[in-house]
Coordinates of C-alpha atoms and ligand atoms in Angstrom, one line a residue:
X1 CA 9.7 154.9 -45.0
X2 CA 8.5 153.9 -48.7
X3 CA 10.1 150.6 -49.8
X4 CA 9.9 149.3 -52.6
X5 CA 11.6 146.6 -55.1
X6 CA 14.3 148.3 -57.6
X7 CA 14.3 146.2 -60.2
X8 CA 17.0 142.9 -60.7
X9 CA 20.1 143.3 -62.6
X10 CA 22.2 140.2 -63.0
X11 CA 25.4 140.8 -63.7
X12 CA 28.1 138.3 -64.9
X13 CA 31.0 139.8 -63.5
X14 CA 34.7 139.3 -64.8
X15 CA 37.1 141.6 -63.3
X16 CA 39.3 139.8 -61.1
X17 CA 37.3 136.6 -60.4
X18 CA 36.3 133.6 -62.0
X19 CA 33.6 134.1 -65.0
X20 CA 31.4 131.6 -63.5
X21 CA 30.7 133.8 -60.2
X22 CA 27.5 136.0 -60.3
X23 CA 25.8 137.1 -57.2
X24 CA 22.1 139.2 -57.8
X25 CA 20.5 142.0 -56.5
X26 CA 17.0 140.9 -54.9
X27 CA 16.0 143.8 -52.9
X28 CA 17.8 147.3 -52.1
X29 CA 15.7 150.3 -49.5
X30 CA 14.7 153.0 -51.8
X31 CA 16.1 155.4 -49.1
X32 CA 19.4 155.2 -47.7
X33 CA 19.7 152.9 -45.4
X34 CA 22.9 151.3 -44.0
X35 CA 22.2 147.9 -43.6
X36 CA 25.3 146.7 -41.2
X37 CA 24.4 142.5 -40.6
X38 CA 21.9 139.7 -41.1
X39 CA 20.6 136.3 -40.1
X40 CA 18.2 133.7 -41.7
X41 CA 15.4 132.6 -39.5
X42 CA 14.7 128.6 -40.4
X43 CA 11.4 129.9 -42.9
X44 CA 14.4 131.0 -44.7
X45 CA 13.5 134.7 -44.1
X46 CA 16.3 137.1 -43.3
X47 CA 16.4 139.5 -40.4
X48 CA 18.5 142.8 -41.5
X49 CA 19.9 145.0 -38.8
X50 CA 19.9 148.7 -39.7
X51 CA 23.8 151.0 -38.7
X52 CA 21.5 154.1 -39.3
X53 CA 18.4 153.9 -37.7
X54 CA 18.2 151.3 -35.2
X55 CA 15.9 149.1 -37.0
X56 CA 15.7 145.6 -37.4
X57 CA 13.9 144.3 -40.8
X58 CA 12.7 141.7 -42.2
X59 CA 12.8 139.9 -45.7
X60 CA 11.5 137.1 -47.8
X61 CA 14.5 136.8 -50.5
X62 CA 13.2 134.3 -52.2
X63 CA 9.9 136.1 -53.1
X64 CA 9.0 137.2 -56.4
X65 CA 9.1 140.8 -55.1
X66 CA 10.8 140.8 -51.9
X67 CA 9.8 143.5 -49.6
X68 CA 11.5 144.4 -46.0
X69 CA 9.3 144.7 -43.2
X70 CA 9.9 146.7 -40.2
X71 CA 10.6 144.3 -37.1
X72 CA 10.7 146.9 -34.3
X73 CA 12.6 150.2 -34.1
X74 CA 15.0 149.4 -30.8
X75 CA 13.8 151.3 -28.2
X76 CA 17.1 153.7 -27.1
X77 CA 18.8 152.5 -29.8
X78 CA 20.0 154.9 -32.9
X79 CA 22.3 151.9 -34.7
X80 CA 22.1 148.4 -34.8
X81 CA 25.0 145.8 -35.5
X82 CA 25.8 142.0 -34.9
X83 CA 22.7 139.7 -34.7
X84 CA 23.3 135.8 -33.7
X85 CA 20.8 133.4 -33.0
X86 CA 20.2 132.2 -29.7
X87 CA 17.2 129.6 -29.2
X88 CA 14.7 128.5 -31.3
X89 CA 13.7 130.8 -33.6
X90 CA 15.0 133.8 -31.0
X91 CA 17.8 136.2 -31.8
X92 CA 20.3 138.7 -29.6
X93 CA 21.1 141.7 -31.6
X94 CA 22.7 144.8 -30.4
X95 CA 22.3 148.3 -30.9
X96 CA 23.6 151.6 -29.1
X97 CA 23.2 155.6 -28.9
X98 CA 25.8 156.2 -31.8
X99 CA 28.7 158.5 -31.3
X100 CA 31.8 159.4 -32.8
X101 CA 33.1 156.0 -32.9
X102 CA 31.8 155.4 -30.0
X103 CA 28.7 154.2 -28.6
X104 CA 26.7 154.8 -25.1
X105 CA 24.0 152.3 -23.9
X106 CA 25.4 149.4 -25.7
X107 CA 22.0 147.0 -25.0
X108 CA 21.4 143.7 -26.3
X109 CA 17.8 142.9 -27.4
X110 CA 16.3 139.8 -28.0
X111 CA 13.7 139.2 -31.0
X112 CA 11.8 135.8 -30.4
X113 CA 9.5 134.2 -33.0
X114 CA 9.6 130.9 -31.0
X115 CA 5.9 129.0 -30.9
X116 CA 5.1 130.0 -34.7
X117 CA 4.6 134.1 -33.7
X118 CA 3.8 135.9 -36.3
X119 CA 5.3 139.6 -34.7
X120 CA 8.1 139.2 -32.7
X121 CA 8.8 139.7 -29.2
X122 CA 11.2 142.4 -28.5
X123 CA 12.9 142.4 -25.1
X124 CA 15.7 144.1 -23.3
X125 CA 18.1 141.5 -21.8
X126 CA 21.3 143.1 -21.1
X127 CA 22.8 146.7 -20.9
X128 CA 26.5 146.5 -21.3
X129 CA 27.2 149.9 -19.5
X130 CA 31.5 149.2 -19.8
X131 CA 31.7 148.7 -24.1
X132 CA 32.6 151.1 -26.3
X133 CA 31.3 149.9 -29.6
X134 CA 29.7 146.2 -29.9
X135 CA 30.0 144.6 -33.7
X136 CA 30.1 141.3 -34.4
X137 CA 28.2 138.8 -32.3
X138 CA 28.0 134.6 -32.3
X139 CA 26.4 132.5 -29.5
X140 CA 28.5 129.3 -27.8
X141 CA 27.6 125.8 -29.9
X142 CA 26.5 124.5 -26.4
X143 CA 25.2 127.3 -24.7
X144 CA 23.3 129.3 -27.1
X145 CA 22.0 131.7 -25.3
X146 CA 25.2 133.0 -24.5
X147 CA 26.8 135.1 -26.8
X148 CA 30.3 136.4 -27.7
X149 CA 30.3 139.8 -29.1
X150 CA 33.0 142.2 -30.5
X151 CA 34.2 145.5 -28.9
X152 CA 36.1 147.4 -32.3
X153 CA 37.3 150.2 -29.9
X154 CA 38.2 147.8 -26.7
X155 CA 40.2 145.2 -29.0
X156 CA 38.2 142.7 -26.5
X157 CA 35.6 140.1 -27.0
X158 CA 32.3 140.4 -24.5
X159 CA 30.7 137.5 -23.0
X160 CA 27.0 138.3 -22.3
X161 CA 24.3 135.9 -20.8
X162 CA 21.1 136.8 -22.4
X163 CA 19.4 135.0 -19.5
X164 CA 20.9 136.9 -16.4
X165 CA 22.3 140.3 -18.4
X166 CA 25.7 139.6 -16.9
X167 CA 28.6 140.6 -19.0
X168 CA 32.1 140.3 -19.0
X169 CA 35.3 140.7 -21.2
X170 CA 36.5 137.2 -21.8
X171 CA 39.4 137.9 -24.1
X172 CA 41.4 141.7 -24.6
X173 CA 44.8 141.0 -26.8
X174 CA 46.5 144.1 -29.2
X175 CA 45.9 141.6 -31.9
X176 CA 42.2 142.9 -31.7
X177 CA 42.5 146.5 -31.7
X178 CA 43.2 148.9 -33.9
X179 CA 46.6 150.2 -34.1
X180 CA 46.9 153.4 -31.7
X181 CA 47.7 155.6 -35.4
X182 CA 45.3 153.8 -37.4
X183 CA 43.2 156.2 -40.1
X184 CA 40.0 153.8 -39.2
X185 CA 39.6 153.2 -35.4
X186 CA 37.9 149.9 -35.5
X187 CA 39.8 146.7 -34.6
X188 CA 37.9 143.9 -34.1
X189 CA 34.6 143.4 -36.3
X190 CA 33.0 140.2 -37.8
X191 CA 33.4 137.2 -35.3
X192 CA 32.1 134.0 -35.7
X193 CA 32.4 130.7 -33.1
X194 CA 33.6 127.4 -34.7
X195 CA 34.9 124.5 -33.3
X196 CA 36.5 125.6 -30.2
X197 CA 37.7 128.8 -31.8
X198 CA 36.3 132.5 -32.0
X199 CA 37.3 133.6 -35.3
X200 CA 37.4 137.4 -36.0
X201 CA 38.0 140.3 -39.0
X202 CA 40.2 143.3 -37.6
X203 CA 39.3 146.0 -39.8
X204 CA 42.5 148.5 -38.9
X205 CA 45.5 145.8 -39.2
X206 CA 42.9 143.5 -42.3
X207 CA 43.9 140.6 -40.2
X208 CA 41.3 137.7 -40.5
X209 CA 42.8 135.2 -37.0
X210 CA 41.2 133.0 -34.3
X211 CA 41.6 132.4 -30.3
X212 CA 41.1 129.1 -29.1
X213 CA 38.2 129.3 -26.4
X214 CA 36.1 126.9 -24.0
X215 CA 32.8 125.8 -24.2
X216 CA 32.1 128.9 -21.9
X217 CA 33.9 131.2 -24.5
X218 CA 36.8 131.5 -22.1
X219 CA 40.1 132.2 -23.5
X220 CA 42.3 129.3 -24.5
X221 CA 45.2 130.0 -26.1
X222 CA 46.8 132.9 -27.7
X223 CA 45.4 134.8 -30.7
X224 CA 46.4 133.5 -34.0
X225 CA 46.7 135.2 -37.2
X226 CA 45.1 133.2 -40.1
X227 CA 45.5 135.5 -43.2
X228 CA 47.2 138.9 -43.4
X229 CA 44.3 140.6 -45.4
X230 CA 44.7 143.1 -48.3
X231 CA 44.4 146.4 -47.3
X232 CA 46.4 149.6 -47.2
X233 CA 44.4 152.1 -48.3
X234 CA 42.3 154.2 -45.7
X235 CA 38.5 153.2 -44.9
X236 CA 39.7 149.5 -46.1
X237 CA 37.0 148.1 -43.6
X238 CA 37.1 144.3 -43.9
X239 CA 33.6 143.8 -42.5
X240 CA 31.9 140.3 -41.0
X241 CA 31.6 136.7 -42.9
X242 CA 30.6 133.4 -42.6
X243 CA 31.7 129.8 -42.7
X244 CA 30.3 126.8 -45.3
X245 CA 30.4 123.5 -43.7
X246 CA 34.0 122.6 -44.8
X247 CA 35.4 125.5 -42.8
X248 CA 35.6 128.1 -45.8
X249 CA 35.4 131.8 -44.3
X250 CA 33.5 134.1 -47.1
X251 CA 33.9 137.5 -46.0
X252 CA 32.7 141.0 -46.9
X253 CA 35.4 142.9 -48.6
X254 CA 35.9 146.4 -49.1
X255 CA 34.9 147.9 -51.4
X256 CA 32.8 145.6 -53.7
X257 CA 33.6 141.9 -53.3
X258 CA 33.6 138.8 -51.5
X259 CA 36.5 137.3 -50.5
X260 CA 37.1 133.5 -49.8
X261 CA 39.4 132.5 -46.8
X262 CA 40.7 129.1 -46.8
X263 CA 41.6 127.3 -43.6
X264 CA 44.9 127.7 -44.3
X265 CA 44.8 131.5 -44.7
X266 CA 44.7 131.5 -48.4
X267 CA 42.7 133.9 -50.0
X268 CA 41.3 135.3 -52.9
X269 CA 38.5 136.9 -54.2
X270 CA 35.4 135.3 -54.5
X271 CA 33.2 137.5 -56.2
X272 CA 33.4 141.2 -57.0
X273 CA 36.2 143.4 -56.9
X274 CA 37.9 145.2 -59.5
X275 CA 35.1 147.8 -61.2
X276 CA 32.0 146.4 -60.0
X277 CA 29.5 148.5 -59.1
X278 CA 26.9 146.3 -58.3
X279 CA 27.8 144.8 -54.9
X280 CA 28.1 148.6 -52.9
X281 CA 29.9 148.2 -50.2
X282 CA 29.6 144.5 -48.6
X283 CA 29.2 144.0 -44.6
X284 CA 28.0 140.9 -43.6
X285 CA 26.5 137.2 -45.5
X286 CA 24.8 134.6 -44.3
X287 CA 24.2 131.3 -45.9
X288 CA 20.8 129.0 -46.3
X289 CA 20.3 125.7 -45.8
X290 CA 21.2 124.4 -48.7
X291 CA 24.8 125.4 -47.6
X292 CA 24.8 126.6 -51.4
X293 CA 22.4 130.0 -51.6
X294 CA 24.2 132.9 -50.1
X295 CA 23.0 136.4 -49.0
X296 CA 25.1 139.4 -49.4
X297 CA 24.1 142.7 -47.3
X298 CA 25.9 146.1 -48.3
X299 CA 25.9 149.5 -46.5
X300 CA 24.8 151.2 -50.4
X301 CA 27.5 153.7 -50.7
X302 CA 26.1 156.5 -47.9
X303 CA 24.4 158.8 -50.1
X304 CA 22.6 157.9 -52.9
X305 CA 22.7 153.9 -53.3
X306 CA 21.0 152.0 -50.4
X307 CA 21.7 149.0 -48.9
X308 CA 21.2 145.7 -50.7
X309 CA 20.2 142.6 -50.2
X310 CA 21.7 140.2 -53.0
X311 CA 22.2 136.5 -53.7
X312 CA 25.0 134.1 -55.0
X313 CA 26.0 130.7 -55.2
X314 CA 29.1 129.3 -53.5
Ligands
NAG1 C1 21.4 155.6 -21.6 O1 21.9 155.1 -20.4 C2 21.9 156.0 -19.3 C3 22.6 155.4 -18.2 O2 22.1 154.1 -18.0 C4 20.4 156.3 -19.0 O3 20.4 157.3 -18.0 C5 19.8 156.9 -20.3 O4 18.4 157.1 -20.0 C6 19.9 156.0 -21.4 N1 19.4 156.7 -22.6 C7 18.6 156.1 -23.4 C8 18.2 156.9 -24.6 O5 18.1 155.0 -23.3
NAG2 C1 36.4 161.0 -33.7 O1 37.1 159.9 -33.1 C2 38.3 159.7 -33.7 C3 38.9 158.4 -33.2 O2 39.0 158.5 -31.8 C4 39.2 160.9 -33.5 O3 40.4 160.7 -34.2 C5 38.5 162.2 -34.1 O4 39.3 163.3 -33.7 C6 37.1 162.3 -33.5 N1 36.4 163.4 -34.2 C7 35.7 164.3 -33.5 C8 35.0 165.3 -34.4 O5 35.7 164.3 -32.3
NAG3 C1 1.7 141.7 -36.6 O1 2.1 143.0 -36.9 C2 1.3 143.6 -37.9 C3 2.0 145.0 -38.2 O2 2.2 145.7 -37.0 C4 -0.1 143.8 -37.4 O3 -0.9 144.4 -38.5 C5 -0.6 142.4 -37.1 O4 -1.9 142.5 -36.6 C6 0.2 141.6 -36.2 N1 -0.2 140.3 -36.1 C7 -0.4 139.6 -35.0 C8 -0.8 138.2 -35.1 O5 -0.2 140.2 -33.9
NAG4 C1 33.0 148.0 -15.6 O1 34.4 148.3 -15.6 C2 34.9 148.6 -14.2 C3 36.3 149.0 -14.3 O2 37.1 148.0 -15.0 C4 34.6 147.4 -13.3 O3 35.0 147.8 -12.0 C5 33.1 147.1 -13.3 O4 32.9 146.0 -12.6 C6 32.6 146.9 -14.7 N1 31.2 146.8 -14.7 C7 30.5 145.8 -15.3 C8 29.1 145.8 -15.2 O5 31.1 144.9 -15.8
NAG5 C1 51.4 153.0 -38.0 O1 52.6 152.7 -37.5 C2 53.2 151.5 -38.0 C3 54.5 151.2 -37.2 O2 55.3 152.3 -37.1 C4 53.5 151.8 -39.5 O3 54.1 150.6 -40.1 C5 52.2 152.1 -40.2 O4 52.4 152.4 -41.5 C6 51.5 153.2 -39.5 N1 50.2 153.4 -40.1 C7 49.6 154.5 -40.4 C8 48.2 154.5 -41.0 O5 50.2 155.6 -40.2
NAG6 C1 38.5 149.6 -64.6 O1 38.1 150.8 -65.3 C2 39.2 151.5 -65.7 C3 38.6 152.8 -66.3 O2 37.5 152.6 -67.1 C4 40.0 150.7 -66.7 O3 41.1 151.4 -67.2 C5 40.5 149.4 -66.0 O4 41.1 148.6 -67.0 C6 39.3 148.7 -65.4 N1 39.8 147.6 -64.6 C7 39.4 146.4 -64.6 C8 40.0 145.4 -63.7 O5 38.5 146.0 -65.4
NAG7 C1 24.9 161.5 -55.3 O1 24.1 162.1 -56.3 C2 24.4 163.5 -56.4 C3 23.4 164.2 -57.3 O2 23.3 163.4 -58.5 C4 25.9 163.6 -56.9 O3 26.2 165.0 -56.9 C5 26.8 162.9 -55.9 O4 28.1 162.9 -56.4 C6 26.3 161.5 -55.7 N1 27.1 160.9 -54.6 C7 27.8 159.8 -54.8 C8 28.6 159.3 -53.6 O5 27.9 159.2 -55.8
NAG8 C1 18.3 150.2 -56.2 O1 18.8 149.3 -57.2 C2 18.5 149.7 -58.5 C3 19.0 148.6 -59.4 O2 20.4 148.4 -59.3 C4 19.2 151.1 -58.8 O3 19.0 151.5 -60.1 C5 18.8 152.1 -57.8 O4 19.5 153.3 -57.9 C6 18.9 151.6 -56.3 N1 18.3 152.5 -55.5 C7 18.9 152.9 -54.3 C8 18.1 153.9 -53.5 O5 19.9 152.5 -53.9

């Protein structure tokens, strides 16, 4: 595959959102190519997880020209989604055979720079032989390399120990799947672990909520609804997000924007929305060290816009 650098376009955008916001395109594939989530490595590079290929990438956004670099094609994988960190500069992401939504040999790989590598070291360390279709993942605060992961068909949360392979289904509630008449089959999505609680998106009902857990990622309490989402029409895929140190969620909303959820479920748009055509189709963002720069990544819009990588300031 060619890649190459498309050009920047900054774009001051006004449509529903404050004039100050602008977010940037830094790189988009010159092919189609979906890319579904991301995470920043601490040289500030970002690692790109592929829905169409099963290949991981990676990025330098900060370069003059950035250009993404294949990581490794999964083996036995044909899509890639939810990436989490879990050890020093190692990663879990996982990828499956695609089906109609529906996966088989849901696997979770690990991707380990640690000791200054250069190339990664791609491993197997868990087949999870009982999901249906693994999305979002996060690791436990104190046991990192242990993650949480999303099943969007299941409407249940996954534990997996990326030490021993073993897997379980720590949490299963309605309140995470998809409605049984839903137009888009996909309940539970983005997830993200902070203090004490799992947060999740749930694509079908555009319910952002939360479920208390233990330090093992057992289940606490019951689910809570944070913010009843906008939604209604079909396809509305609220994707994953992220949170800023003071607990904001910023989360990837359909079709073209970036939506800010407050702690107390208030939310509005962030960035994008309205006529904007520059952010095509939003899925997951990550945010630097700074806690200021954030990176966008959008799914292109399936034919002939690619994904993107793009930055803003919160
Ligand atoms: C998928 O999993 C099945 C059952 O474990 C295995 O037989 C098959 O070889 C796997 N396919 C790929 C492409 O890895
Ligand atoms: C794909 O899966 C969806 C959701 O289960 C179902 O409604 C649809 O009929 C399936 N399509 C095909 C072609 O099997
Ligand atoms: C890293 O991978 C690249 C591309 O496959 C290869 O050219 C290079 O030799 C590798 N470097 C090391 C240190 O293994
Ligand atoms: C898969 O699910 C079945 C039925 O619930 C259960 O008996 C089995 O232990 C599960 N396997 C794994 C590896 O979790
Ligand atoms: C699904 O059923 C619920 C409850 O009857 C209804 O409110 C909702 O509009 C239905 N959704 C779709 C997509 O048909
Ligand atoms: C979007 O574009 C349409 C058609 O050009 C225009 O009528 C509408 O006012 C625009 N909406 C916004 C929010 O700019
Ligand atoms: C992609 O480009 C083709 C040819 O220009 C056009 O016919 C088609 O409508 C475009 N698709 C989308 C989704 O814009
Ligand atoms: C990449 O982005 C540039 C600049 O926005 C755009 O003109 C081009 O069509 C995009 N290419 C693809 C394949 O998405």
């Amino acid at each position: 595959m060619q890649l190459q650098l498309q050009g920047l376009a900054l774009v001051a955008l006004t449509a529903g959102t404050a004039a100050s916001q602008s977010i940037r395109q830094v790189f988009n594939f010159s092919s189609y190519v979906d890319i579904e989530n991301s995470h920043l490595r601490p040289n500030g590079h970002l690692l790109l997880s592929t829905f169409d290929n099963g290949r991981l990438y990676t990025i330098d956004p900060s370069a003059d020209n950035p250009q993404a670099e294949l990581v490794s094609a999964m083996p036995g994988a044909t899509a890639l989604c939810g990436i989490t960190s879990i050890g020093d500069d190692k990663y879990a992401v996982v990828g499956g055979i695609r089906g109609n939504y529906s996966y088989t040999n849901e696997t979770i790989y690990t991707v380990d720079y640690s000791g200054g590598a250069r190339n990664a070291t791609i491993a197997i360390a868990a087949h999870v032989s009982n999901a249906t279709m693994l999305n979002g993942m996060d690791s436990l605060p104190e046991k990192p390399h242990v993650i949480l992961l999303a099943d969007s068909r299941q409407g249940a949360i996954y534990r997996v120990d990326t030490d021993s392979g073993v897997s379980t289904i720590v949490i299963q509630d309605e309140a995470l799947a998809a409605p049984s008449n839903a137009t888009l089959p996909i309940g539970v999505n983005g997830l993200k672990i902070r203090e004490s609680f799992v947060y999740y998106t749930n694509s079908a009902r555009n319910t952002f909520g939360r479920v208390p857990i233990t330090v093992d990622g057992d289940q606490a309490g019951d689910v809570e609804v944070v913010a009843q989402l906008n939604g209604g029409t079909a396809g509305y895929d609220w994707d994953d997000f992220v949170f800023d140190e003071a607990g904001v969620a910023y989360a990837a909303q359909p079709t073209n924007a970036i939506a800010e959820i407050k702690s107390n479920g208030q939310h509005s748009i962030f960035v994008g929305g309205g006529n904007n055509t520059l952010i095509q189709g939003p899925t997951s963002i990550t945010i630097a060290r700074d806690g200021k720069t954030a990176y966008v990544t959008t799914h292109g819009d399936g034919t002939n816009l690619s994904g993107q990588v793009l930055v803003m300031q919160l």
